[in-house]
């Protein structure tokens, strides 16, 4: 009996709702409410804040960037699905790069590079297009590695790993200058005096 009463009450409720929805004015009010709520939720989800210590870029789903650079902590509008905010770090970032290269006498030498990089603000969109969000890693893998290879191939394994301190420092400085020139070309700042370049035997046992 209780189940029957419940079913009857539910059916009666649905009947009243159906009758309410049949009225044109109610349909308009419901549409306005739904549209307003949808727009409000979309607006709230579209507001993004640039991460402190970074600048922001807005990229659409096709990979195109807006022609604006947004400041640290600024609120920006990025419509979900169509846009995304890309935060690019502005403060200098320390990067470690380790890779093996072929020497003049056909042996492999391990080069360990430590440097500090920073993008020039007005060139951030171009830097992002070329090297991605992790521009430091992208630059080292695409550009610096070429400069290192060009220098290392001119010296023997012994000159690089066990040569005199003056000789090794001169080779490291040659690489340092080449990388600094590449940084200048790509609008990236490098702390040249803080750059460290070491040549090691790949089969040696060294502490990180």
PDB file of C-alpha atoms in Angstrom:
ATOM      1  CA  UNK A   1       0.000   0.000   0.000  1.00  0.00           C
ATOM      2  CA  UNK A   2       2.839   2.396   0.891  1.00  0.00           C
ATOM      3  CA  UNK A   3       4.589   1.565  -2.387  1.00  0.00           C
ATOM      4  CA  UNK A   4       1.405   2.322  -4.298  1.00  0.00           C
ATOM      5  CA  UNK A   5       1.051   5.702  -2.591  1.00  0.00           C
ATOM      6  CA  UNK A   6       4.664   6.555  -3.388  1.00  0.00           C
ATOM      7  CA  UNK A   7       4.242   5.689  -7.049  1.00  0.00           C
ATOM      8  CA  UNK A   8       1.056   7.754  -7.216  1.00  0.00           C
ATOM      9  CA  UNK A   9       2.769  10.759  -5.550  1.00  0.00           C
ATOM     10  CA  UNK A  10       5.728  10.558  -7.957  1.00  0.00           C
ATOM     11  CA  UNK A  11       3.445  10.297 -10.977  1.00  0.00           C
ATOM     12  CA  UNK A  12       1.479  13.307  -9.747  1.00  0.00           C
ATOM     13  CA  UNK A  13       4.693  15.279  -9.270  1.00  0.00           C
ATOM     14  CA  UNK A  14       5.903  14.508 -12.795  1.00  0.00           C
ATOM     15  CA  UNK A  15       2.493  15.458 -14.145  1.00  0.00           C
ATOM     16  CA  UNK A  16       2.721  18.894 -12.480  1.00  0.00           C
ATOM     17  CA  UNK A  17       6.277  19.381 -13.805  1.00  0.00           C
ATOM     18  CA  UNK A  18       5.135  18.435 -17.298  1.00  0.00           C
ATOM     19  CA  UNK A  19       2.270  20.901 -17.107  1.00  0.00           C
ATOM     20  CA  UNK A  20       4.650  23.639 -15.877  1.00  0.00           C
ATOM     21  CA  UNK A  21       7.043  22.992 -18.763  1.00  0.00           C
ATOM     22  CA  UNK A  22       4.272  23.255 -21.340  1.00  0.00           C
ATOM     23  CA  UNK A  23       3.853  26.942 -20.564  1.00  0.00           C
ATOM     24  CA  UNK A  24       5.874  29.073 -23.006  1.00  0.00           C
ATOM     25  CA  UNK A  25       6.858  31.661 -20.417  1.00  0.00           C
ATOM     26  CA  UNK A  26       8.202  28.935 -18.105  1.00  0.00           C
ATOM     27  CA  UNK A  27      10.207  27.463 -20.978  1.00  0.00           C
ATOM     28  CA  UNK A  28      11.765  30.882 -21.644  1.00  0.00           C
ATOM     29  CA  UNK A  29      12.639  31.369 -17.978  1.00  0.00           C
ATOM     30  CA  UNK A  30      14.218  27.912 -17.795  1.00  0.00           C
ATOM     31  CA  UNK A  31      16.254  28.613 -20.952  1.00  0.00           C
ATOM     32  CA  UNK A  32      17.433  31.943 -19.521  1.00  0.00           C
ATOM     33  CA  UNK A  33      18.426  30.305 -16.236  1.00  0.00           C
ATOM     34  CA  UNK A  34      20.275  27.454 -17.952  1.00  0.00           C
ATOM     35  CA  UNK A  35      22.055  29.813 -20.348  1.00  0.00           C
ATOM     36  CA  UNK A  36      23.027  32.165 -17.548  1.00  0.00           C
ATOM     37  CA  UNK A  37      24.412  29.363 -15.384  1.00  0.00           C
ATOM     38  CA  UNK A  38      26.356  27.918 -18.336  1.00  0.00           C
ATOM     39  CA  UNK A  39      27.907  31.279 -19.173  1.00  0.00           C
ATOM     40  CA  UNK A  40      28.761  31.918 -15.512  1.00  0.00           C
ATOM     41  CA  UNK A  41      30.458  28.539 -15.133  1.00  0.00           C
ATOM     42  CA  UNK A  42      32.328  29.040 -18.422  1.00  0.00           C
ATOM     43  CA  UNK A  43      33.484  32.499 -17.337  1.00  0.00           C
ATOM     44  CA  UNK A  44      34.699  31.202 -13.958  1.00  0.00           C
ATOM     45  CA  UNK A  45      36.569  28.277 -15.508  1.00  0.00           C
ATOM     46  CA  UNK A  46      38.113  30.581 -18.125  1.00  0.00           C
ATOM     47  CA  UNK A  47      39.812  32.860 -15.599  1.00  0.00           C
ATOM     48  CA  UNK A  48      43.428  31.799 -15.115  1.00  0.00           C
ATOM     49  CA  UNK A  49      46.181  33.421 -13.082  1.00  0.00           C
ATOM     50  CA  UNK A  50      49.789  33.626 -14.278  1.00  0.00           C
ATOM     51  CA  UNK A  51      52.105  31.760 -11.896  1.00  0.00           C
ATOM     52  CA  UNK A  52      54.314  34.061  -9.759  1.00  0.00           C
ATOM     53  CA  UNK A  53      57.820  34.385 -11.191  1.00  0.00           C
ATOM     54  CA  UNK A  54      56.566  33.644 -14.701  1.00  0.00           C
ATOM     55  CA  UNK A  55      55.003  35.368 -17.701  1.00  0.00           C
ATOM     56  CA  UNK A  56      51.981  33.864 -19.409  1.00  0.00           C
ATOM     57  CA  UNK A  57      51.146  33.070 -23.014  1.00  0.00           C
ATOM     58  CA  UNK A  58      47.747  31.966 -24.321  1.00  0.00           C
ATOM     59  CA  UNK A  59      47.916  29.165 -26.895  1.00  0.00           C
ATOM     60  CA  UNK A  60      44.891  27.936 -28.879  1.00  0.00           C
ATOM     61  CA  UNK A  61      44.192  24.326 -29.844  1.00  0.00           C
ATOM     62  CA  UNK A  62      45.962  24.849 -33.187  1.00  0.00           C
ATOM     63  CA  UNK A  63      49.182  25.971 -31.498  1.00  0.00           C
ATOM     64  CA  UNK A  64      48.781  29.681 -32.281  1.00  0.00           C
ATOM     65  CA  UNK A  65      49.664  32.270 -29.643  1.00  0.00           C
ATOM     66  CA  UNK A  66      47.858  35.466 -28.774  1.00  0.00           C
ATOM     67  CA  UNK A  67      50.068  38.497 -29.502  1.00  0.00           C
ATOM     68  CA  UNK A  68      50.291  39.365 -25.803  1.00  0.00           C
ATOM     69  CA  UNK A  69      52.595  38.572 -22.890  1.00  0.00           C
ATOM     70  CA  UNK A  70      50.807  38.489 -19.526  1.00  0.00           C
ATOM     71  CA  UNK A  71      52.549  39.665 -16.372  1.00  0.00           C
ATOM     72  CA  UNK A  72      53.248  37.823 -13.162  1.00  0.00           C
ATOM     73  CA  UNK A  73      50.010  37.099 -11.157  1.00  0.00           C
ATOM     74  CA  UNK A  74      47.790  38.726 -13.838  1.00  0.00           C
ATOM     75  CA  UNK A  75      44.336  37.206 -14.449  1.00  0.00           C
ATOM     76  CA  UNK A  76      43.769  36.157 -18.062  1.00  0.00           C
ATOM     77  CA  UNK A  77      40.864  34.712 -20.023  1.00  0.00           C
ATOM     78  CA  UNK A  78      41.503  31.265 -21.503  1.00  0.00           C
ATOM     79  CA  UNK A  79      38.423  29.382 -22.713  1.00  0.00           C
ATOM     80  CA  UNK A  80      38.681  25.692 -21.735  1.00  0.00           C
ATOM     81  CA  UNK A  81      39.318  23.223 -24.595  1.00  0.00           C
ATOM     82  CA  UNK A  82      40.052  26.071 -27.057  1.00  0.00           C
ATOM     83  CA  UNK A  83      42.834  27.757 -25.104  1.00  0.00           C
ATOM     84  CA  UNK A  84      45.490  26.967 -22.535  1.00  0.00           C
ATOM     85  CA  UNK A  85      47.798  29.179 -20.541  1.00  0.00           C
ATOM     86  CA  UNK A  86      51.533  28.542 -20.859  1.00  0.00           C
ATOM     87  CA  UNK A  87      53.638  29.779 -17.948  1.00  0.00           C
ATOM     88  CA  UNK A  88      57.254  30.588 -18.856  1.00  0.00           C
ATOM     89  CA  UNK A  89      59.669  31.016 -15.969  1.00  0.00           C
ATOM     90  CA  UNK A  90      61.342  34.433 -15.913  1.00  0.00           C
ATOM     91  CA  UNK A  91      63.851  34.056 -13.110  1.00  0.00           C
ATOM     92  CA  UNK A  92      67.178  32.420 -14.097  1.00  0.00           C
ATOM     93  CA  UNK A  93      66.998  28.624 -14.232  1.00  0.00           C
ATOM     94  CA  UNK A  94      69.961  26.318 -13.623  1.00  0.00           C
ATOM     95  CA  UNK A  95      70.334  23.579 -16.228  1.00  0.00           C
ATOM     96  CA  UNK A  96      72.508  20.464 -16.268  1.00  0.00           C
ATOM     97  CA  UNK A  97      73.323  18.837 -19.595  1.00  0.00           C
ATOM     98  CA  UNK A  98      75.270  15.575 -19.958  1.00  0.00           C
ATOM     99  CA  UNK A  99      76.047  13.943 -23.287  1.00  0.00           C
ATOM    100  CA  UNK A 100      78.774  11.922 -25.028  1.00  0.00           C
ATOM    101  CA  UNK A 101      80.583  13.251 -28.103  1.00  0.00           C
ATOM    102  CA  UNK A 102      83.159  11.859 -30.539  1.00  0.00           C
ATOM    103  CA  UNK A 103      86.708  13.193 -30.292  1.00  0.00           C
ATOM    104  CA  UNK A 104      89.300  13.815 -33.009  1.00  0.00           C
ATOM    105  CA  UNK A 105      90.739  10.315 -32.506  1.00  0.00           C
ATOM    106  CA  UNK A 106      87.349   8.590 -32.678  1.00  0.00           C
ATOM    107  CA  UNK A 107      86.797   8.028 -28.962  1.00  0.00           C
ATOM    108  CA  UNK A 108      83.812   9.061 -26.875  1.00  0.00           C
ATOM    109  CA  UNK A 109      84.106  11.739 -24.218  1.00  0.00           C
ATOM    110  CA  UNK A 110      81.415  12.729 -21.730  1.00  0.00           C
ATOM    111  CA  UNK A 111      80.723  16.456 -21.515  1.00  0.00           C
ATOM    112  CA  UNK A 112      78.982  17.806 -18.438  1.00  0.00           C
ATOM    113  CA  UNK A 113      77.627  21.319 -18.755  1.00  0.00           C
ATOM    114  CA  UNK A 114      76.018  23.405 -16.015  1.00  0.00           C
ATOM    115  CA  UNK A 115      74.675  26.849 -16.873  1.00  0.00           C
ATOM    116  CA  UNK A 116      72.077  29.408 -15.827  1.00  0.00           C
ATOM    117  CA  UNK A 117      69.624  30.647 -18.457  1.00  0.00           C
ATOM    118  CA  UNK A 118      66.935  33.336 -18.548  1.00  0.00           C
ATOM    119  CA  UNK A 119      64.635  34.427 -21.408  1.00  0.00           C
ATOM    120  CA  UNK A 120      64.431  38.029 -22.610  1.00  0.00           C
ATOM    121  CA  UNK A 121      60.844  39.008 -21.806  1.00  0.00           C
ATOM    122  CA  UNK A 122      59.817  40.574 -25.116  1.00  0.00           C
ATOM    123  CA  UNK A 123      61.073  37.527 -27.016  1.00  0.00           C
ATOM    124  CA  UNK A 124      59.307  34.890 -24.906  1.00  0.00           C
ATOM    125  CA  UNK A 125      56.767  33.926 -27.644  1.00  0.00           C
ATOM    126  CA  UNK A 126      59.543  33.329 -30.177  1.00  0.00           C
ATOM    127  CA  UNK A 127      61.596  31.381 -27.613  1.00  0.00           C
ATOM    128  CA  UNK A 128      58.549  29.240 -26.784  1.00  0.00           C
ATOM    129  CA  UNK A 129      57.905  28.494 -30.476  1.00  0.00           C
ATOM    130  CA  UNK A 130      61.519  27.366 -30.960  1.00  0.00           C
ATOM    131  CA  UNK A 131      62.281  25.507 -27.746  1.00  0.00           C
ATOM    132  CA  UNK A 132      59.013  24.833 -25.932  1.00  0.00           C
ATOM    133  CA  UNK A 133      57.976  25.535 -22.355  1.00  0.00           C
ATOM    134  CA  UNK A 134      61.239  24.126 -20.958  1.00  0.00           C
ATOM    135  CA  UNK A 135      63.202  26.473 -23.198  1.00  0.00           C
ATOM    136  CA  UNK A 136      66.467  25.842 -21.340  1.00  0.00           C
ATOM    137  CA  UNK A 137      66.423  22.110 -22.030  1.00  0.00           C
ATOM    138  CA  UNK A 138      65.232  22.704 -25.586  1.00  0.00           C
ATOM    139  CA  UNK A 139      68.027  25.187 -26.274  1.00  0.00           C
ATOM    140  CA  UNK A 140      70.734  22.878 -24.931  1.00  0.00           C
ATOM    141  CA  UNK A 141      69.439  19.882 -26.908  1.00  0.00           C
ATOM    142  CA  UNK A 142      68.941  21.737 -30.188  1.00  0.00           C
ATOM    143  CA  UNK A 143      71.623  24.430 -30.234  1.00  0.00           C
ATOM    144  CA  UNK A 144      74.296  24.008 -27.551  1.00  0.00           C
ATOM    145  CA  UNK A 145      74.889  20.362 -28.439  1.00  0.00           C
ATOM    146  CA  UNK A 146      75.895  21.416 -31.967  1.00  0.00           C
ATOM    147  CA  UNK A 147      78.477  23.880 -30.636  1.00  0.00           C
ATOM    148  CA  UNK A 148      79.898  21.328 -28.214  1.00  0.00           C
ATOM    149  CA  UNK A 149      80.187  18.717 -30.967  1.00  0.00           C
ATOM    150  CA  UNK A 150      81.954  21.153 -33.313  1.00  0.00           C
ATOM    151  CA  UNK A 151      84.606  21.945 -30.703  1.00  0.00           C
ATOM    152  CA  UNK A 152      85.127  18.446 -29.266  1.00  0.00           C
ATOM    153  CA  UNK A 153      85.781  16.886 -32.693  1.00  0.00           C
ATOM    154  CA  UNK A 154      88.891  19.081 -33.024  1.00  0.00           C
ATOM    155  CA  UNK A 155      90.633  17.584 -29.979  1.00  0.00           C
ATOM    156  CA  UNK A 156      91.790  14.137 -28.901  1.00  0.00           C
ATOM    157  CA  UNK A 157      90.427  12.221 -25.960  1.00  0.00           C
ATOM    158  CA  UNK A 158      93.676  12.727 -24.040  1.00  0.00           C
ATOM    159  CA  UNK A 159      93.665  16.492 -24.625  1.00  0.00           C
ATOM    160  CA  UNK A 160      90.154  16.772 -23.239  1.00  0.00           C
ATOM    161  CA  UNK A 161      90.310  14.373 -20.296  1.00  0.00           C
ATOM    162  CA  UNK A 162      93.941  14.501 -19.162  1.00  0.00           C
ATOM    163  CA  UNK A 163      95.381  17.580 -20.851  1.00  0.00           C
ATOM    164  CA  UNK A 164      96.964  20.455 -18.949  1.00  0.00           C
ATOM    165  CA  UNK A 165      94.651  22.631 -16.882  1.00  0.00           C
ATOM    166  CA  UNK A 166      95.309  25.619 -19.154  1.00  0.00           C
ATOM    167  CA  UNK A 167      94.516  23.587 -22.284  1.00  0.00           C
ATOM    168  CA  UNK A 168      91.295  22.135 -20.910  1.00  0.00           C
ATOM    169  CA  UNK A 169      90.137  25.537 -19.661  1.00  0.00           C
ATOM    170  CA  UNK A 170      90.823  27.054 -23.088  1.00  0.00           C
ATOM    171  CA  UNK A 171      88.712  24.348 -24.770  1.00  0.00           C
ATOM    172  CA  UNK A 172      85.900  24.849 -22.254  1.00  0.00           C
ATOM    173  CA  UNK A 173      86.044  28.612 -22.833  1.00  0.00           C
ATOM    174  CA  UNK A 174      85.784  28.064 -26.592  1.00  0.00           C
ATOM    175  CA  UNK A 175      82.575  26.114 -26.046  1.00  0.00           C
ATOM    176  CA  UNK A 176      81.352  28.705 -23.544  1.00  0.00           C
ATOM    177  CA  UNK A 177      81.786  31.528 -26.056  1.00  0.00           C
ATOM    178  CA  UNK A 178      79.995  29.603 -28.799  1.00  0.00           C
ATOM    179  CA  UNK A 179      77.035  28.858 -26.519  1.00  0.00           C
ATOM    180  CA  UNK A 180      76.914  32.496 -25.384  1.00  0.00           C
ATOM    181  CA  UNK A 181      76.748  33.609 -29.032  1.00  0.00           C
ATOM    182  CA  UNK A 182      73.916  31.152 -29.680  1.00  0.00           C
ATOM    183  CA  UNK A 183      72.079  32.453 -26.609  1.00  0.00           C
ATOM    184  CA  UNK A 184      72.445  36.017 -27.843  1.00  0.00           C
ATOM    185  CA  UNK A 185      71.058  35.039 -31.252  1.00  0.00           C
ATOM    186  CA  UNK A 186      68.027  33.327 -29.698  1.00  0.00           C
ATOM    187  CA  UNK A 187      67.364  36.140 -27.187  1.00  0.00           C
ATOM    188  CA  UNK A 188      68.290  34.080 -24.134  1.00  0.00           C
ATOM    189  CA  UNK A 189      70.477  35.435 -21.343  1.00  0.00           C
ATOM    190  CA  UNK A 190      73.248  33.218 -19.988  1.00  0.00           C
ATOM    191  CA  UNK A 191      75.385  33.774 -16.887  1.00  0.00           C
ATOM    192  CA  UNK A 192      78.622  33.128 -18.780  1.00  0.00           C
ATOM    193  CA  UNK A 193      80.836  33.459 -15.695  1.00  0.00           C
ATOM    194  CA  UNK A 194      78.800  30.773 -13.909  1.00  0.00           C
ATOM    195  CA  UNK A 195      78.934  28.239 -16.743  1.00  0.00           C
ATOM    196  CA  UNK A 196      80.819  25.052 -15.928  1.00  0.00           C
ATOM    197  CA  UNK A 197      82.060  22.603 -18.588  1.00  0.00           C
ATOM    198  CA  UNK A 198      83.855  19.361 -17.673  1.00  0.00           C
ATOM    199  CA  UNK A 199      85.243  16.567 -19.895  1.00  0.00           C
ATOM    200  CA  UNK A 200      85.183  13.035 -18.487  1.00  0.00           C
ATOM    201  CA  UNK A 201      85.825   9.437 -19.471  1.00  0.00           C
ATOM    202  CA  UNK A 202      82.367   7.848 -19.995  1.00  0.00           C
ATOM    203  CA  UNK A 203      83.614   4.616 -18.405  1.00  0.00           C
ATOM    204  CA  UNK A 204      84.985   6.364 -15.327  1.00  0.00           C
ATOM    205  CA  UNK A 205      83.282   6.270 -11.944  1.00  0.00           C
ATOM    206  CA  UNK A 206      82.459   9.850 -10.970  1.00  0.00           C
ATOM    207  CA  UNK A 207      80.200  11.362  -8.352  1.00  0.00           C
ATOM    208  CA  UNK A 208      77.278  13.442  -9.669  1.00  0.00           C
TER     209      UNK A 208
END
